[in-house]
């Protein structure tokens, strides 16, 4: 059972689903659960980030996001044509698993482990598909405008629960050697 859970966790962490439900059922004694990749299934769509709001190139909305670790997300980022924006969020990007970035019409998918910035030279939009991995609080904003207050915050909270039960041994497993 523990081996199967470790294999399933590894498969999810590297983005592979090499374990089938049948092989997992064999490993866990017939008590298999469907393994879903959080970067593909059950994505939460975040409120789109808008750079340049109400004719003001130094405003963005929203400025705060709260995410859950282990959850998959879709995040659309739209830039107005009021300014050139180079959106940076290095600490956040290093603490998520990026599935893909979609850009343009027709749509182009970019598959990368990380990136330094998302640059919008004359408006446009991009959609980031990712899994929040490490809890923490991360700042983001356009390079050159963060110093003037155009800063947002992403807070990644820990998971509500872990779906892994501990292995019980000795007294915890119901074995009591004091009654012998």
Coordinates of N, CA and C in Angstrom, one line a residue:
X1 N 0.8 -1.2 0.0 CA 0.0 0.0 0.0 C 0.9 1.3 0.0
X2 N 1.9 1.3 0.9 CA 2.7 2.5 1.0 C 3.5 2.6 -0.3
X3 N 4.0 1.5 -0.9 CA 4.7 1.6 -2.2 C 3.8 2.2 -3.3
X4 N 2.5 1.8 -3.3 CA 1.6 2.3 -4.3 C 1.4 3.8 -4.1
X5 N 1.2 4.2 -2.9 CA 1.0 5.7 -2.6 C 2.3 6.5 -3.0
X6 N 3.5 5.9 -2.7 CA 4.7 6.6 -3.1 C 4.8 6.7 -4.6
X7 N 4.5 5.6 -5.3 CA 4.5 5.6 -6.8 C 3.5 6.6 -7.4
X8 N 2.3 6.6 -6.8 CA 1.3 7.6 -7.3 C 1.7 9.0 -7.1
X9 N 2.3 9.3 -5.9 CA 2.8 10.6 -5.6 C 3.9 11.0 -6.6
X10 N 4.8 10.1 -6.8 CA 5.9 10.3 -7.8 C 5.3 10.6 -9.2
X11 N 4.4 9.8 -9.6 CA 3.8 9.9 -10.9 C 3.2 11.3 -11.1
X12 N 2.5 11.8 -10.0 CA 1.8 13.1 -10.1 C 2.9 14.2 -10.1
X13 N 4.0 14.0 -9.3 CA 5.0 15.1 -9.2 C 5.7 15.3 -10.4
X14 N 5.9 14.2 -11.2 CA 6.6 14.4 -12.5 C 5.6 14.5 -13.7
X15 N 4.3 14.6 -13.4 CA 3.3 14.8 -14.4 C 3.1 13.6 -15.3
X16 N 3.3 12.4 -14.8 CA 3.1 11.2 -15.5 C 2.0 10.4 -14.9
X17 N 1.2 9.7 -15.6 CA 0.2 8.8 -15.0 C 0.5 7.4 -15.5
X18 N 1.7 7.0 -15.1 CA 2.1 5.6 -15.5 C 1.4 4.5 -14.8
X19 N 0.8 4.8 -13.6 CA 0.0 3.9 -12.9 C -1.4 3.9 -13.4
X20 N -1.9 2.7 -13.9 CA -3.3 2.7 -14.3 C -4.1 2.4 -13.0
X21 N -5.4 2.5 -13.1 CA -6.3 2.2 -12.0 C -6.2 0.7 -11.7
X22 N -6.0 -0.1 -12.7 CA -5.9 -1.5 -12.4 C -4.6 -1.9 -11.7
X23 N -3.5 -1.3 -12.1 CA -2.3 -1.6 -11.4 C -2.2 -1.0 -10.0
X24 N -2.9 0.1 -9.8 CA -3.0 0.7 -8.5 C -3.9 -0.2 -7.6
X25 N -4.9 -0.7 -8.2 CA -5.8 -1.6 -7.4 C -5.1 -2.9 -7.0
X26 N -4.2 -3.4 -7.9 CA -3.4 -4.6 -7.5 C -2.5 -4.3 -6.4
X27 N -1.9 -3.1 -6.4 CA -0.9 -2.7 -5.4 C -1.6 -2.4 -4.1
X28 N -2.8 -1.9 -4.1 CA -3.5 -1.5 -2.8 C -4.5 -2.5 -2.4
X29 N -4.5 -3.7 -2.9 CA -5.4 -4.8 -2.5 C -6.9 -4.5 -2.9
X30 N -7.0 -3.9 -4.1 CA -8.4 -3.7 -4.7 C -9.0 -2.4 -4.2
X31 N -8.4 -1.6 -3.4 CA -9.0 -0.3 -2.9 C -8.4 0.9 -3.7
X32 N -8.6 0.8 -5.0 CA -8.0 1.9 -5.8 C -8.9 3.1 -5.9
X33 N -8.2 4.2 -6.0 CA -8.9 5.5 -6.3 C -8.4 5.9 -7.7
X34 N -9.2 6.7 -8.4 CA -8.8 7.2 -9.7 C -7.7 8.3 -9.4
X35 N -6.6 8.2 -10.1 CA -5.5 9.2 -10.0 C -5.8 10.3 -11.0
X36 N -6.0 11.5 -10.5 CA -6.3 12.6 -11.4 C -5.1 13.6 -11.3
X37 N -4.7 14.1 -12.4 CA -3.6 15.1 -12.4 C -4.2 16.4 -12.1
X38 N -3.8 17.1 -11.0 CA -4.3 18.4 -10.7 C -4.0 19.5 -11.7
X39 N -3.1 19.3 -12.6 CA -2.8 20.3 -13.6 C -3.7 20.1 -14.9
X40 N -4.5 19.1 -14.9 CA -5.4 18.8 -16.0 C -6.8 18.7 -15.6
X41 N -7.1 18.1 -14.5 CA -8.5 17.8 -14.0 C -8.9 18.7 -12.9
X42 N -10.1 19.2 -12.9 CA -10.6 20.0 -11.8 C -9.8 21.4 -11.6
X43 N -9.5 22.0 -12.7 CA -8.8 23.3 -12.6 C -9.7 24.3 -12.1
X44 N -9.2 25.2 -11.2 CA -9.9 26.4 -10.7 C -9.5 27.5 -11.6
X45 N -10.5 28.2 -12.1 CA -10.2 29.4 -13.0 C -10.1 30.6 -12.0
X46 N -9.0 31.3 -12.0 CA -8.8 32.5 -11.2 C -9.4 33.7 -11.9
X47 N -9.7 34.7 -11.1 CA -10.2 36.0 -11.7 C -9.0 36.5 -12.6
X48 N -9.3 36.9 -13.8 CA -8.3 37.4 -14.7 C -7.6 38.6 -14.1
X49 N -6.3 38.7 -14.3 CA -5.5 39.8 -13.9 C -5.5 40.8 -15.1
X50 N -5.8 42.1 -14.8 CA -5.9 43.1 -15.8 C -4.8 44.1 -15.5
X51 N -3.8 44.3 -16.4 CA -2.8 45.3 -16.3 C -3.2 46.5 -17.1
X52 N -3.3 47.7 -16.4 CA -3.8 48.9 -17.0 C -5.4 48.9 -16.9
X53 N -5.9 49.7 -16.0 CA -7.3 49.7 -15.7 C -7.9 51.1 -15.8
X54 N -9.1 51.3 -16.4 CA -9.8 52.5 -16.4 C -8.9 53.7 -17.0
X55 N -8.2 53.4 -18.0 CA -7.3 54.4 -18.7 C -6.1 54.7 -17.9
X56 N -5.8 54.0 -16.8 CA -4.6 54.3 -16.0 C -3.6 53.2 -16.2
X57 N -2.5 53.5 -16.8 CA -1.5 52.4 -17.0 C -0.8 51.9 -15.8
X58 N -0.9 52.6 -14.6 CA -0.2 52.2 -13.4 C -1.2 51.5 -12.4
X59 N -2.3 51.0 -12.9 CA -3.2 50.3 -12.0 C -3.4 48.9 -12.6
X60 N -3.7 47.9 -11.7 CA -4.0 46.6 -12.0 C -5.1 46.1 -11.1
X61 N -5.8 45.1 -11.6 CA -6.8 44.5 -10.7 C -7.0 43.0 -11.1
X62 N -7.2 42.1 -10.2 CA -7.1 42.3 -8.7 C -5.7 42.3 -8.3
X63 N -5.5 42.7 -7.0 CA -4.1 42.7 -6.5 C -3.8 41.6 -5.5
X64 N -4.8 40.8 -5.2 CA -4.6 39.7 -4.2 C -5.3 38.4 -4.7
X65 N -4.5 37.4 -4.6 CA -5.1 36.0 -4.9 C -4.7 35.1 -3.7
X66 N -5.7 34.2 -3.4 CA -5.4 33.1 -2.4 C -5.6 31.8 -3.1
X67 N -4.6 30.9 -3.0 CA -4.6 29.6 -3.7 C -4.4 28.5 -2.6
X68 N -4.6 27.3 -3.0 CA -4.4 26.1 -2.2 C -3.3 25.3 -2.8
X69 N -2.4 24.9 -2.0 CA -1.3 24.0 -2.5 C -1.9 22.7 -2.9
X70 N -1.4 22.2 -4.1 CA -1.9 20.9 -4.6 C -3.1 21.1 -5.6
X71 N -3.6 22.3 -5.7 CA -4.7 22.6 -6.6 C -4.2 23.1 -8.0
X72 N -4.9 22.7 -9.0 CA -4.5 23.2 -10.4 C -5.3 24.4 -10.7
X73 N -4.7 25.3 -11.4 CA -5.3 26.6 -11.7 C -5.1 27.0 -13.2
X74 N -6.1 27.8 -13.7 CA -6.0 28.5 -15.0 C -6.0 30.0 -14.6
X75 N -5.0 30.8 -15.1 CA -4.9 32.2 -14.8 C -4.7 33.0 -16.0
X76 N -5.7 33.8 -16.4 CA -5.6 34.6 -17.6 C -5.1 36.0 -17.2
X77 N -4.1 36.4 -17.9 CA -3.5 37.7 -17.7 C -3.6 38.6 -18.9
X78 N -4.3 39.7 -18.7 CA -4.6 40.6 -19.8 C -3.8 42.0 -19.6
X79 N -3.2 42.4 -20.7 CA -2.5 43.7 -20.6 C -3.2 44.7 -21.6
X80 N -3.4 45.9 -21.1 CA -4.0 47.0 -22.0 C -2.8 47.5 -22.9
X81 N -3.2 48.2 -23.9 CA -2.2 48.8 -24.8 C -1.8 50.2 -24.3
X82 N -2.0 50.5 -23.0 CA -1.6 51.8 -22.4 C -0.1 51.9 -22.2
X83 N 0.5 50.8 -22.0 CA 1.9 50.7 -21.6 C 2.5 49.4 -22.1
X84 N 3.8 49.3 -22.0 CA 4.5 48.1 -22.2 C 4.7 47.5 -20.8
X85 N 4.3 46.2 -20.6 CA 4.3 45.6 -19.3 C 5.2 44.4 -19.3
X86 N 6.1 44.2 -18.4 CA 6.9 43.0 -18.2 C 6.6 42.5 -16.8
X87 N 5.6 41.6 -16.8 CA 5.1 41.0 -15.5 C 6.2 40.1 -14.9
X88 N 6.6 40.3 -13.7 CA 7.6 39.5 -13.0 C 7.0 38.9 -11.7
X89 N 7.3 37.7 -11.4 CA 6.9 37.0 -10.2 C 7.8 35.9 -9.9
X90 N 9.2 36.1 -9.7 CA 10.1 35.0 -9.7 C 10.0 34.0 -8.6
X91 N 9.6 34.5 -7.4 CA 9.5 33.5 -6.3 C 8.3 32.6 -6.5
X92 N 7.2 33.2 -7.0 CA 6.0 32.4 -7.2 C 6.3 31.4 -8.3
X93 N 6.9 31.8 -9.4 CA 7.1 30.9 -10.5 C 8.0 29.7 -10.1
X94 N 9.0 30.0 -9.2 CA 9.8 28.9 -8.7 C 9.1 27.9 -7.8
X95 N 7.9 28.2 -7.3 CA 7.2 27.4 -6.4 C 5.9 26.9 -6.9
X96 N 5.8 26.8 -8.2 CA 4.6 26.2 -8.8 C 5.1 25.2 -9.9
X97 N 4.2 24.3 -10.3 CA 4.5 23.4 -11.4 C 3.7 23.9 -12.6
X98 N 4.4 24.4 -13.6 CA 3.8 25.0 -14.8 C 3.5 23.8 -15.8
X99 N 2.2 23.7 -16.1 CA 1.8 22.7 -17.1 C 2.0 23.3 -18.5
X100 N 1.5 24.5 -18.7 CA 1.6 25.1 -20.0 C 1.3 26.6 -20.0
X101 N 1.6 27.3 -21.0 CA 1.3 28.7 -21.1 C 0.6 28.8 -22.5
X102 N -0.6 29.4 -22.6 CA -1.2 29.6 -23.9 C -1.2 31.0 -24.3
X103 N -0.8 31.3 -25.5 CA -0.7 32.7 -26.0 C -1.3 32.8 -27.4
X104 N -2.0 33.9 -27.7 CA -2.3 34.3 -29.0 C -3.5 33.6 -29.7
X105 N -3.8 34.2 -30.9 CA -4.8 33.6 -31.8 C -4.2 33.4 -33.1
X106 N -4.1 32.3 -33.7 CA -4.5 31.0 -33.1 C -3.6 30.7 -31.9
X107 N -4.1 29.9 -31.1 CA -3.5 29.6 -29.8 C -2.2 28.8 -30.0
X108 N -1.2 29.3 -29.2 CA 0.2 28.6 -29.2 C 0.4 28.2 -27.8
X109 N 0.8 26.9 -27.6 CA 1.1 26.4 -26.3 C 2.6 26.4 -26.0
X110 N 3.0 26.9 -24.9 CA 4.4 26.9 -24.5 C 4.5 26.0 -23.3
X111 N 5.4 25.1 -23.4 CA 5.6 24.2 -22.3 C 7.1 24.4 -21.8
X112 N 7.1 25.0 -20.6 CA 8.4 25.3 -20.0 C 8.4 25.1 -18.5
X113 N 9.6 24.8 -18.0 CA 9.7 24.6 -16.5 C 9.6 25.9 -15.7
X114 N 10.1 27.0 -16.3 CA 10.0 28.3 -15.6 C 10.1 29.4 -16.6
X115 N 9.9 30.6 -16.2 CA 10.1 31.8 -17.0 C 10.5 32.9 -16.1
X116 N 11.1 34.0 -16.8 CA 11.6 35.1 -16.0 C 10.5 36.2 -16.0
X117 N 9.8 36.4 -17.1 CA 8.8 37.5 -17.2 C 7.9 37.2 -18.3
X118 N 6.7 37.8 -18.2 CA 5.7 37.8 -19.3 C 5.7 39.2 -19.9
X119 N 6.2 39.4 -21.1 CA 6.3 40.8 -21.6 C 5.2 41.0 -22.6
X120 N 4.4 42.1 -22.4 CA 3.4 42.6 -23.3 C 3.9 43.9 -23.9
X121 N 4.2 43.9 -25.2 CA 4.7 45.1 -25.8 C 3.6 46.0 -26.2
X122 N 2.5 45.5 -26.6 CA 1.4 46.4 -27.1 C 0.0 45.7 -26.8
X123 N -0.2 45.4 -25.5 CA -1.4 44.8 -25.1 C -1.4 43.3 -25.4
X124 N -2.4 42.6 -25.0 CA -2.5 41.2 -25.3 C -2.9 40.4 -24.1
X125 N -2.9 39.0 -24.3 CA -3.3 38.2 -23.1 C -2.6 36.9 -23.2
X126 N -2.4 36.3 -22.1 CA -1.8 35.0 -21.9 C -2.5 34.2 -20.8
X127 N -2.6 32.9 -20.9 CA -3.2 32.1 -19.9 C -2.2 31.0 -19.4
X128 N -2.0 31.0 -18.1 CA -1.1 30.2 -17.4 C -1.8 29.0 -16.7
X129 N -1.4 27.8 -17.0 CA -2.0 26.6 -16.4 C -0.9 26.0 -15.5
X130 N -1.2 25.9 -14.2 CA -0.2 25.5 -13.2 C -0.8 24.8 -12.0
X131 N 0.0 24.2 -11.2 CA -0.4 23.7 -9.9 C 0.4 24.4 -8.8
X132 N -0.3 24.9 -7.8 CA 0.4 25.6 -6.7 C 1.1 24.5 -5.9
X133 N 2.3 24.6 -5.6 CA 3.1 23.6 -5.0 C 3.5 23.9 -3.5
X134 N 4.1 25.0 -3.3 CA 4.7 25.4 -2.0 C 4.0 26.6 -1.4
X135 N 3.4 26.3 -0.2 CA 2.8 27.4 0.5 C 3.7 28.6 0.8
X136 N 3.2 29.8 0.8 CA 4.0 31.0 1.0 C 3.2 32.2 0.4
X137 N 3.8 33.4 0.6 CA 3.3 34.6 0.1 C 4.3 35.2 -0.9
X138 N 3.8 35.5 -2.1 CA 4.6 35.9 -3.2 C 4.1 37.2 -3.8
X139 N 5.0 38.1 -4.2 CA 4.7 39.4 -4.8 C 4.8 39.2 -6.3
X140 N 4.0 40.0 -7.0 CA 4.1 40.1 -8.5 C 3.8 41.5 -9.0
X141 N 4.2 41.8 -10.1 CA 3.9 43.1 -10.7 C 4.8 43.4 -11.9
X142 N 4.5 44.5 -12.6 CA 5.3 44.9 -13.8 C 6.6 45.5 -13.4
X143 N 7.7 45.0 -14.0 CA 9.0 45.6 -13.8 C 8.9 47.1 -14.1
X144 N 9.5 47.9 -13.2 CA 9.5 49.3 -13.3 C 8.3 50.0 -12.7
X145 N 7.2 49.3 -12.5 CA 6.0 49.9 -12.0 C 5.8 49.4 -10.5
X146 N 6.5 48.4 -10.1 CA 6.3 47.9 -8.7 C 6.8 48.9 -7.7
X147 N 7.8 49.7 -8.1 CA 8.4 50.7 -7.2 C 7.3 51.8 -7.0
X148 N 6.4 51.9 -7.9 CA 5.4 53.0 -7.8 C 4.1 52.4 -7.3
X149 N 4.1 51.2 -6.7 CA 2.9 50.7 -6.0 C 2.1 49.7 -6.8
X150 N 2.5 49.4 -8.0 CA 1.7 48.4 -8.8 C 2.2 47.0 -8.4
X151 N 1.8 46.5 -7.2 CA 2.3 45.3 -6.7 C 1.1 44.4 -6.3
X152 N 1.1 43.2 -6.6 CA 0.1 42.2 -6.2 C 0.7 41.2 -5.3
X153 N -0.2 40.4 -4.6 CA 0.2 39.4 -3.7 C -0.5 38.1 -4.0
X154 N 0.2 37.0 -4.1 CA -0.4 35.7 -4.2 C 0.0 34.9 -2.9
X155 N -1.0 34.5 -2.2 CA -0.8 33.6 -1.0 C -1.2 32.2 -1.3
X156 N -0.3 31.3 -1.1 CA -0.6 29.9 -1.3 C -0.7 29.2 0.0
X157 N -1.8 28.7 0.4 CA -2.1 28.1 1.6 C -1.8 26.6 1.5
X158 N -1.5 25.9 2.6 CA -1.3 24.5 2.6 C -2.6 23.8 2.3
X159 N -2.6 22.5 1.9 CA -3.8 21.7 1.6 C -4.7 21.6 2.8
X160 N -6.0 21.5 2.5 CA -7.0 21.3 3.6 C -6.7 20.0 4.3
X161 N -6.4 18.9 3.6 CA -6.1 17.6 4.2 C -5.2 16.8 3.2
X162 N -4.5 15.9 3.8 CA -3.7 15.0 3.0 C -4.5 13.7 3.0
X163 N -4.5 13.1 1.8 CA -5.3 11.8 1.6 C -4.5 10.6 1.9
X164 N -3.6 10.7 2.8 CA -2.7 9.5 3.1 C -2.8 9.2 4.6
X165 N -3.2 8.0 4.9 CA -3.4 7.6 6.2 C -2.1 7.0 6.8
X166 N -1.8 7.3 8.0 CA -0.5 6.8 8.6 C -0.6 5.3 8.8
X167 N 0.5 4.6 8.8 CA 0.6 3.2 9.1 C 0.6 3.1 10.6
X168 N -0.3 2.3 11.1 CA -0.4 2.1 12.6 C 0.3 0.9 13.0
X169 N 1.1 1.0 14.1 CA 1.8 -0.1 14.6 C 1.7 -0.2 16.1
X170 N 1.9 -1.3 16.7 CA 1.9 -1.5 18.1 C 0.5 -1.1 18.7
X171 N 0.5 -0.3 19.8 CA -0.7 0.1 20.5 C -1.7 0.8 19.5
X172 N -1.1 1.6 18.7 CA -2.0 2.4 17.8 C -2.8 1.5 16.8
X173 N -2.2 0.3 16.5 CA -2.9 -0.6 15.6 C -3.9 -1.5 16.4
X174 N -4.0 -1.3 17.7 CA -4.9 -2.1 18.5 C -4.2 -3.3 19.2
X175 N -2.9 -3.3 19.1 CA -2.1 -4.4 19.8 C -1.7 -3.8 21.1
X176 N -2.1 -4.5 22.2 CA -1.7 -4.0 23.5 C -1.0 -5.2 24.2
X177 N 0.3 -5.0 24.4 CA 1.1 -6.1 25.1 C 1.1 -6.0 26.6
X178 N 0.4 -5.0 27.1 CA 0.2 -4.9 28.6 C -0.8 -5.9 29.1
X179 N -1.7 -6.4 28.3 CA -2.7 -7.3 28.8 C -2.4 -8.8 28.7
X180 N -1.2 -9.1 28.5 CA -0.8 -10.5 28.3 C -0.5 -11.2 29.6

